[in-house]
Short mmCIF file of C-alpha atoms in Angstrom, two decimals:
data_model
loop_
_atom_site.label_atom_id
_atom_site.label_comp_id
_atom_site.label_asym_id
_atom_site.label_seq_id
_atom_site.Cartn_x
_atom_site.Cartn_y
_atom_site.Cartn_z
CA UNK A 1 -26.21 -39.82 20.87
CA UNK A 2 -27.15 -41.30 17.21
CA UNK A 3 -28.85 -37.97 16.45
CA UNK A 4 -25.19 -36.11 17.12
CA UNK A 5 -23.68 -38.37 14.96
CA UNK A 6 -26.57 -37.49 12.54
CA UNK A 7 -25.86 -34.32 12.72
CA UNK A 8 -21.38 -34.56 12.17
CA UNK A 9 -21.95 -36.79 8.96
CA UNK A 10 -24.88 -34.39 7.63
CA UNK A 11 -22.65 -31.59 9.11
CA UNK A 12 -18.76 -32.37 7.08
CA UNK A 13 -21.01 -33.82 4.10
CA UNK A 14 -22.08 -29.89 3.71
CA UNK A 15 -18.65 -28.73 4.81
CA UNK A 16 -17.16 -31.04 2.03
CA UNK A 17 -19.21 -29.32 -0.83
CA UNK A 18 -19.31 -25.42 0.52
CA UNK A 19 -15.52 -25.42 1.58
CA UNK A 20 -14.30 -24.32 -2.36
CA UNK A 21 -17.56 -21.41 -1.82
CA UNK A 22 -16.04 -20.05 1.49
CA UNK A 23 -12.11 -20.56 -0.06
CA UNK A 24 -12.96 -17.56 -1.74
CA UNK A 25 -15.11 -16.05 -0.20
CA UNK A 26 -12.01 -15.68 2.50
CA UNK A 27 -9.40 -15.00 -0.18
CA UNK A 28 -12.01 -12.02 -1.06
CA UNK A 29 -12.49 -11.11 2.32
CA UNK A 30 -9.02 -10.38 3.00
CA UNK A 31 -9.04 -8.25 -0.60
CA UNK A 32 -6.77 -10.90 -2.53
CA UNK A 33 -8.02 -10.00 -6.21
CA UNK A 34 -5.76 -11.87 -8.87
CA UNK A 35 -7.66 -11.28 -11.60
CA UNK A 36 -7.95 -7.73 -13.46
CA UNK A 37 -11.65 -6.35 -13.36
CA UNK A 38 -13.17 -7.02 -16.76
CA UNK A 39 -15.93 -4.63 -18.41
CA UNK A 40 -19.68 -5.47 -18.20
CA UNK A 41 -23.28 -4.26 -17.52
CA UNK A 42 -24.81 -4.08 -14.36
CA UNK A 43 -28.93 -5.19 -13.63
CA UNK A 44 -29.47 -1.55 -15.36
CA UNK A 45 -27.69 -2.64 -18.56
CA UNK A 46 -25.45 0.11 -17.67
CA UNK A 47 -21.40 -1.00 -18.51
CA UNK A 48 -18.98 -0.85 -15.88
CA UNK A 49 -15.91 -2.10 -14.71
CA UNK A 50 -16.44 -5.43 -12.22
CA UNK A 51 -14.09 -8.04 -10.57
CA UNK A 52 -14.17 -11.90 -11.54
CA UNK A 53 -16.67 -13.83 -10.10
CA UNK A 54 -16.95 -17.23 -8.20
CA UNK A 55 -16.31 -19.25 -11.36
CA UNK A 56 -13.51 -17.61 -12.69
CA UNK A 57 -11.90 -17.12 -8.83
CA UNK A 58 -12.46 -21.24 -8.89
CA UNK A 59 -10.98 -21.17 -12.69
CA UNK A 60 -7.63 -19.43 -11.53
CA UNK A 61 -7.24 -21.18 -7.89
CA UNK A 62 -7.88 -24.29 -10.37
CA UNK A 63 -5.00 -23.12 -12.83
CA UNK A 64 -2.13 -22.37 -10.36
CA UNK A 65 -2.66 -25.39 -7.38
CA UNK A 66 -5.22 -27.97 -9.38
CA UNK A 67 -9.16 -29.45 -7.76
CA UNK A 68 -7.44 -30.12 -4.99
CA UNK A 69 -5.90 -26.85 -4.26
CA UNK A 70 -10.16 -25.81 -3.24
CA UNK A 71 -10.08 -27.67 -0.26
CA UNK A 72 -7.13 -26.04 1.44
CA UNK A 73 -7.48 -26.06 5.15
CA UNK A 74 -10.86 -28.60 4.74
CA UNK A 75 -9.59 -30.56 7.28
CA UNK A 76 -9.17 -28.37 10.34
CA UNK A 77 -12.70 -26.83 9.51
CA UNK A 78 -13.93 -30.16 9.74
CA UNK A 79 -12.20 -30.68 12.89
CA UNK A 80 -13.65 -27.27 14.21
CA UNK A 81 -17.31 -28.34 12.49
CA UNK A 82 -17.27 -31.98 14.41
CA UNK A 83 -16.52 -30.62 17.49
CA UNK A 84 -18.55 -28.32 17.16
CA UNK A 85 -21.16 -30.39 16.38
CA UNK A 86 -20.44 -32.48 20.06
CA UNK A 87 -20.41 -29.30 22.15
CA UNK A 88 -23.52 -27.56 21.14
CA UNK A 89 -25.56 -31.12 21.57
CA UNK A 90 -24.06 -31.32 24.94
CA UNK A 91 -24.71 -27.91 26.19
CA UNK A 92 -27.98 -28.34 24.82
CA UNK A 93 -29.06 -30.99 26.46
CA UNK A 94 -27.56 -29.56 29.40
CA UNK A 95 -29.38 -26.53 29.69
CA UNK A 96 -32.49 -28.23 28.00
CA UNK A 97 -34.81 -29.44 31.36
CA UNK A 98 -33.99 -25.90 33.83
CA UNK A 99 -36.52 -24.44 32.82
CA UNK A 100 -40.51 -24.84 32.21
CA UNK A 101 -41.73 -21.98 29.17
CA UNK A 102 -44.96 -21.84 28.23
CA UNK A 103 -45.33 -22.72 24.24
CA UNK A 104 -46.13 -19.78 21.69
CA UNK A 105 -44.87 -17.23 24.11
CA UNK A 106 -42.78 -14.89 23.60
CA UNK A 107 -41.01 -15.98 27.36
CA UNK A 108 -40.88 -19.16 25.12
CA UNK A 109 -38.10 -17.37 22.32
CA UNK A 110 -36.46 -15.69 24.72
CA UNK A 111 -35.58 -18.48 26.69
CA UNK A 112 -35.16 -20.52 23.94
CA UNK A 113 -33.09 -18.23 21.85
CA UNK A 114 -30.43 -17.47 25.31
CA UNK A 115 -30.50 -22.01 25.61
CA UNK A 116 -29.43 -20.95 21.93
CA UNK A 117 -26.91 -18.34 22.46
CA UNK A 118 -24.71 -19.95 25.51
CA UNK A 119 -24.60 -23.24 23.25
CA UNK A 120 -22.99 -21.72 20.27
CA UNK A 121 -21.03 -19.63 22.40
CA UNK A 122 -19.53 -22.38 24.32
CA UNK A 123 -18.96 -24.23 20.52
CA UNK A 124 -17.88 -21.16 18.90
CA UNK A 125 -14.65 -20.52 21.79
CA UNK A 126 -14.03 -24.55 21.96
CA UNK A 127 -13.06 -24.27 17.85
CA UNK A 128 -11.88 -21.17 17.46
CA UNK A 129 -8.48 -21.76 17.43
CA UNK A 130 -9.50 -24.85 14.64
CA UNK A 131 -10.98 -21.57 12.84
CA UNK A 132 -7.48 -20.31 12.88
CA UNK A 133 -5.98 -22.16 11.65
CA UNK A 134 -8.46 -22.95 8.48
CA UNK A 135 -8.52 -19.13 7.25
CA UNK A 136 -4.38 -19.34 7.49
CA UNK A 137 -4.16 -22.57 5.50
CA UNK A 138 -6.32 -20.37 3.24
CA UNK A 139 -4.94 -16.86 2.83
CA UNK A 140 -0.99 -18.91 2.31
CA UNK A 141 -2.18 -18.79 -1.37
CA UNK A 142 -2.03 -15.67 -1.66
CA UNK A 143 1.96 -15.38 -0.87
CA UNK A 144 2.48 -19.22 -1.76
CA UNK A 145 3.40 -19.97 1.74
CA UNK A 146 3.50 -23.39 3.38
CA UNK A 147 4.15 -22.25 7.18
CA UNK A 148 0.88 -23.74 8.23
CA UNK A 149 0.67 -27.18 7.21
CA UNK A 150 -1.45 -28.95 9.08
CA UNK A 151 -3.50 -28.64 12.34
CA UNK A 152 -1.77 -29.77 14.55
CA UNK A 153 1.91 -27.79 13.12
CA UNK A 154 0.02 -25.12 13.18
CA UNK A 155 -1.27 -24.96 16.32
CA UNK A 156 2.11 -25.04 17.67
CA UNK A 157 4.05 -22.12 14.88
CA UNK A 158 0.70 -20.02 16.56
CA UNK A 159 1.58 -21.13 20.23
CA UNK A 160 5.30 -20.67 20.01
CA UNK A 161 4.41 -17.39 17.64
CA UNK A 162 1.69 -15.17 20.18
CA UNK A 163 1.06 -17.86 22.91
CA UNK A 164 -2.85 -19.22 23.39
CA UNK A 165 -3.70 -15.38 22.22
CA UNK A 166 -3.12 -16.00 18.59
CA UNK A 167 -5.78 -19.13 18.94
CA UNK A 168 -8.32 -16.61 19.53
CA UNK A 169 -7.92 -13.85 17.00
CA UNK A 170 -11.11 -12.08 15.84
CA UNK A 171 -13.11 -14.83 18.25
CA UNK A 172 -14.98 -11.39 19.86
CA UNK A 173 -16.39 -10.21 16.31
CA UNK A 174 -17.46 -13.49 15.54
CA UNK A 175 -19.34 -13.57 18.81
CA UNK A 176 -21.02 -10.81 18.64
CA UNK A 177 -22.25 -10.80 15.41
CA UNK A 178 -23.40 -14.66 15.70
CA UNK A 179 -24.96 -13.86 18.96
CA UNK A 180 -26.81 -10.67 17.41
CA UNK A 181 -27.32 -12.70 14.07
CA UNK A 182 -29.26 -15.60 16.22
CA UNK A 183 -31.66 -13.33 18.55
CA UNK A 184 -32.52 -10.75 15.10
CA UNK A 185 -33.82 -13.99 13.19
CA UNK A 186 -35.28 -15.42 16.23
CA UNK A 187 -37.09 -12.26 17.24
CA UNK A 188 -37.88 -12.01 14.05
CA UNK A 189 -39.43 -14.94 12.96
CA UNK A 190 -41.94 -14.70 16.04
CA UNK A 191 -43.41 -11.57 15.54
CA UNK A 192 -43.60 -12.70 11.63
CA UNK A 193 -45.54 -16.04 12.99
CA UNK A 194 -47.78 -14.13 15.44
CA UNK A 195 -49.18 -11.29 14.03
CA UNK A 196 -48.15 -11.85 10.48
CA UNK A 197 -49.54 -15.76 9.29
CA UNK A 198 -52.93 -16.70 10.37
CA UNK A 199 -53.54 -20.60 12.06
CA UNK A 200 -55.76 -20.50 10.23
CA UNK A 201 -53.97 -20.46 6.91
CA UNK A 202 -53.08 -24.01 4.61
CA UNK A 203 -49.92 -24.71 4.89
CA UNK A 204 -49.07 -22.73 7.79
CA UNK A 205 -46.13 -24.76 9.27
CA UNK A 206 -44.37 -24.23 5.53
CA UNK A 207 -44.66 -20.77 5.76
CA UNK A 208 -43.08 -20.35 9.34
CA UNK A 209 -40.78 -22.24 8.31
CA UNK A 210 -40.03 -20.37 5.41
CA UNK A 211 -40.49 -16.90 7.57
CA UNK A 212 -37.54 -18.63 9.52
CA UNK A 213 -35.19 -18.83 6.88
CA UNK A 214 -35.75 -15.81 5.31
CA UNK A 215 -35.07 -14.06 8.52
CA UNK A 216 -32.57 -15.27 8.78
CA UNK A 217 -30.78 -14.88 5.91
CA UNK A 218 -31.72 -11.02 6.78
CA UNK A 219 -29.88 -11.59 9.80
CA UNK A 220 -26.94 -12.98 8.20
CA UNK A 221 -26.64 -9.87 5.92
CA UNK A 222 -27.38 -7.09 9.17
CA UNK A 223 -24.35 -8.60 10.58
CA UNK A 224 -22.42 -9.62 7.69
CA UNK A 225 -19.89 -7.26 8.70
CA UNK A 226 -18.91 -8.81 11.97
CA UNK A 227 -18.05 -11.79 9.88
CA UNK A 228 -15.90 -9.88 7.70
CA UNK A 229 -13.50 -8.59 10.61
CA UNK A 230 -13.20 -11.34 12.70
CA UNK A 231 -11.69 -13.12 9.08
CA UNK A 232 -9.73 -10.52 8.59
CA UNK A 233 -8.26 -10.27 12.66
CA UNK A 234 -7.61 -14.04 12.32
CA UNK A 235 -5.11 -13.39 9.89
CA UNK A 236 -3.62 -9.95 10.36
CA UNK A 237 -0.07 -9.75 11.26
CA UNK A 238 0.15 -12.99 10.97
CA UNK A 239 3.24 -13.63 8.67
CA UNK A 240 1.82 -14.11 6.21
CA UNK A 241 1.95 -11.67 3.23
CA UNK A 242 -2.29 -11.31 3.45
CA UNK A 243 -1.91 -10.08 6.36
CA UNK A 244 1.30 -7.94 6.18
CA UNK A 245 1.68 -4.70 4.84
CA UNK A 246 2.05 -3.73 1.96
CA UNK A 247 -0.59 -6.01 0.97
CA UNK A 248 -2.65 -5.21 3.94
CA UNK A 249 -2.52 -2.57 7.36
CA UNK A 250 -1.50 -3.91 10.64
CA UNK A 251 -4.46 -3.49 13.05
CA UNK A 252 -3.99 -3.13 17.09
CA UNK A 253 -7.92 -4.21 17.84
CA UNK A 254 -11.12 -5.40 16.05
CA UNK A 255 -12.52 -1.90 16.27
CA UNK A 256 -9.67 -0.05 14.13
CA UNK A 257 -10.30 -2.57 11.39
CA UNK A 258 -14.20 -1.62 11.70
CA UNK A 259 -13.37 1.84 11.99
CA UNK A 260 -10.63 1.31 8.66
CA UNK A 261 -13.18 -0.89 6.68
CA UNK A 262 -16.21 1.21 7.72
CA UNK A 263 -14.01 4.65 6.23
CA UNK A 264 -13.04 3.04 2.79
CA UNK A 265 -16.48 1.65 2.31
CA UNK A 266 -15.45 -1.79 2.09
CA UNK A 267 -17.78 -3.56 5.07
CA UNK A 268 -19.68 -5.62 2.92
CA UNK A 269 -16.40 -7.14 0.95
CA UNK A 270 -16.86 -10.37 0.00
CA UNK A 271 -20.66 -10.57 0.30
CA UNK A 272 -21.53 -11.17 -3.10
CA UNK A 273 -19.40 -12.96 -5.01
CA UNK A 274 -21.38 -12.90 -8.21
CA UNK A 275 -21.67 -9.42 -9.92
CA UNK A 276 -18.98 -7.44 -7.95
CA UNK A 277 -19.05 -3.91 -9.28
CA UNK A 278 -15.44 -2.08 -9.36
CA UNK A 279 -15.92 0.46 -6.59
CA UNK A 280 -15.60 4.09 -7.56
CA UNK A 281 -12.42 5.99 -5.96
CA UNK A 282 -11.13 2.27 -4.58
CA UNK A 283 -7.73 0.58 -4.64
CA UNK A 284 -7.30 -3.57 -4.69
CA UNK A 285 -4.31 -5.52 -4.85
CA UNK A 286 -3.76 -7.42 -7.59
CA UNK A 287 -0.61 -9.45 -8.18
CA UNK A 288 1.43 -7.09 -5.99
CA UNK A 289 -0.36 -4.34 -8.04
CA UNK A 290 -2.97 -1.51 -7.93
CA UNK A 291 -5.62 -1.02 -10.41
CA UNK A 292 -7.08 2.71 -9.65
#
């Protein structure tokens, strides 16, 4: 119990610190570009048009809503994090003693990954309604709406307008992304630690921890399109400006969203908030106007 409480406190602190970054990332993911591109230089010194980065975007939000505006959607996100940590911890405890594994063996990695996958999936499903509320509170910035003003009021609004399915908008691509990222990370780390790192080397433990971090970053890059599609579907056609035409297309399913973004070449939109080059031939919504 003490460990779980510690995880909740630590997780809540990190959530508060990282929230402005997530807020800006979500707005970029749904295609909101309130500032015009500027002429800059890429890493090769060539002049290119670039979309505003993290700090310029943050200044724009602060100018409109003040510093507190960077923390829209924080309360439901904290609820999701707290509940998710507790659920994950309980599932791990239940599954912990069911199988005996051989440490270091591939079968051990597979079994441990299966347990972690089940725990994460349960936590994601239970907390997804709060995730949906968080995203919609953020996207309200685009149309200056106040439709989702509180956790309980937002839950009532979603249930009244969309029923139970509304709470799980974008769940499938989110689950798939989490599962693929987990397996890619753990299996790659296992093979690197087993075949590329010699146990006789000094600082072996630190090197293995580093490899786990690197494979985790690589896995998150590979599965980013699932995160993008999930977030877009969570706000799509929900009554907010950011999820309705002419600002955004309406997608019947997440697969339609995936195909549309892939066709446009926007599968990495929002993945980086620095040096965001304007792709040739692409259209961005800027204060209800179009920039080509």
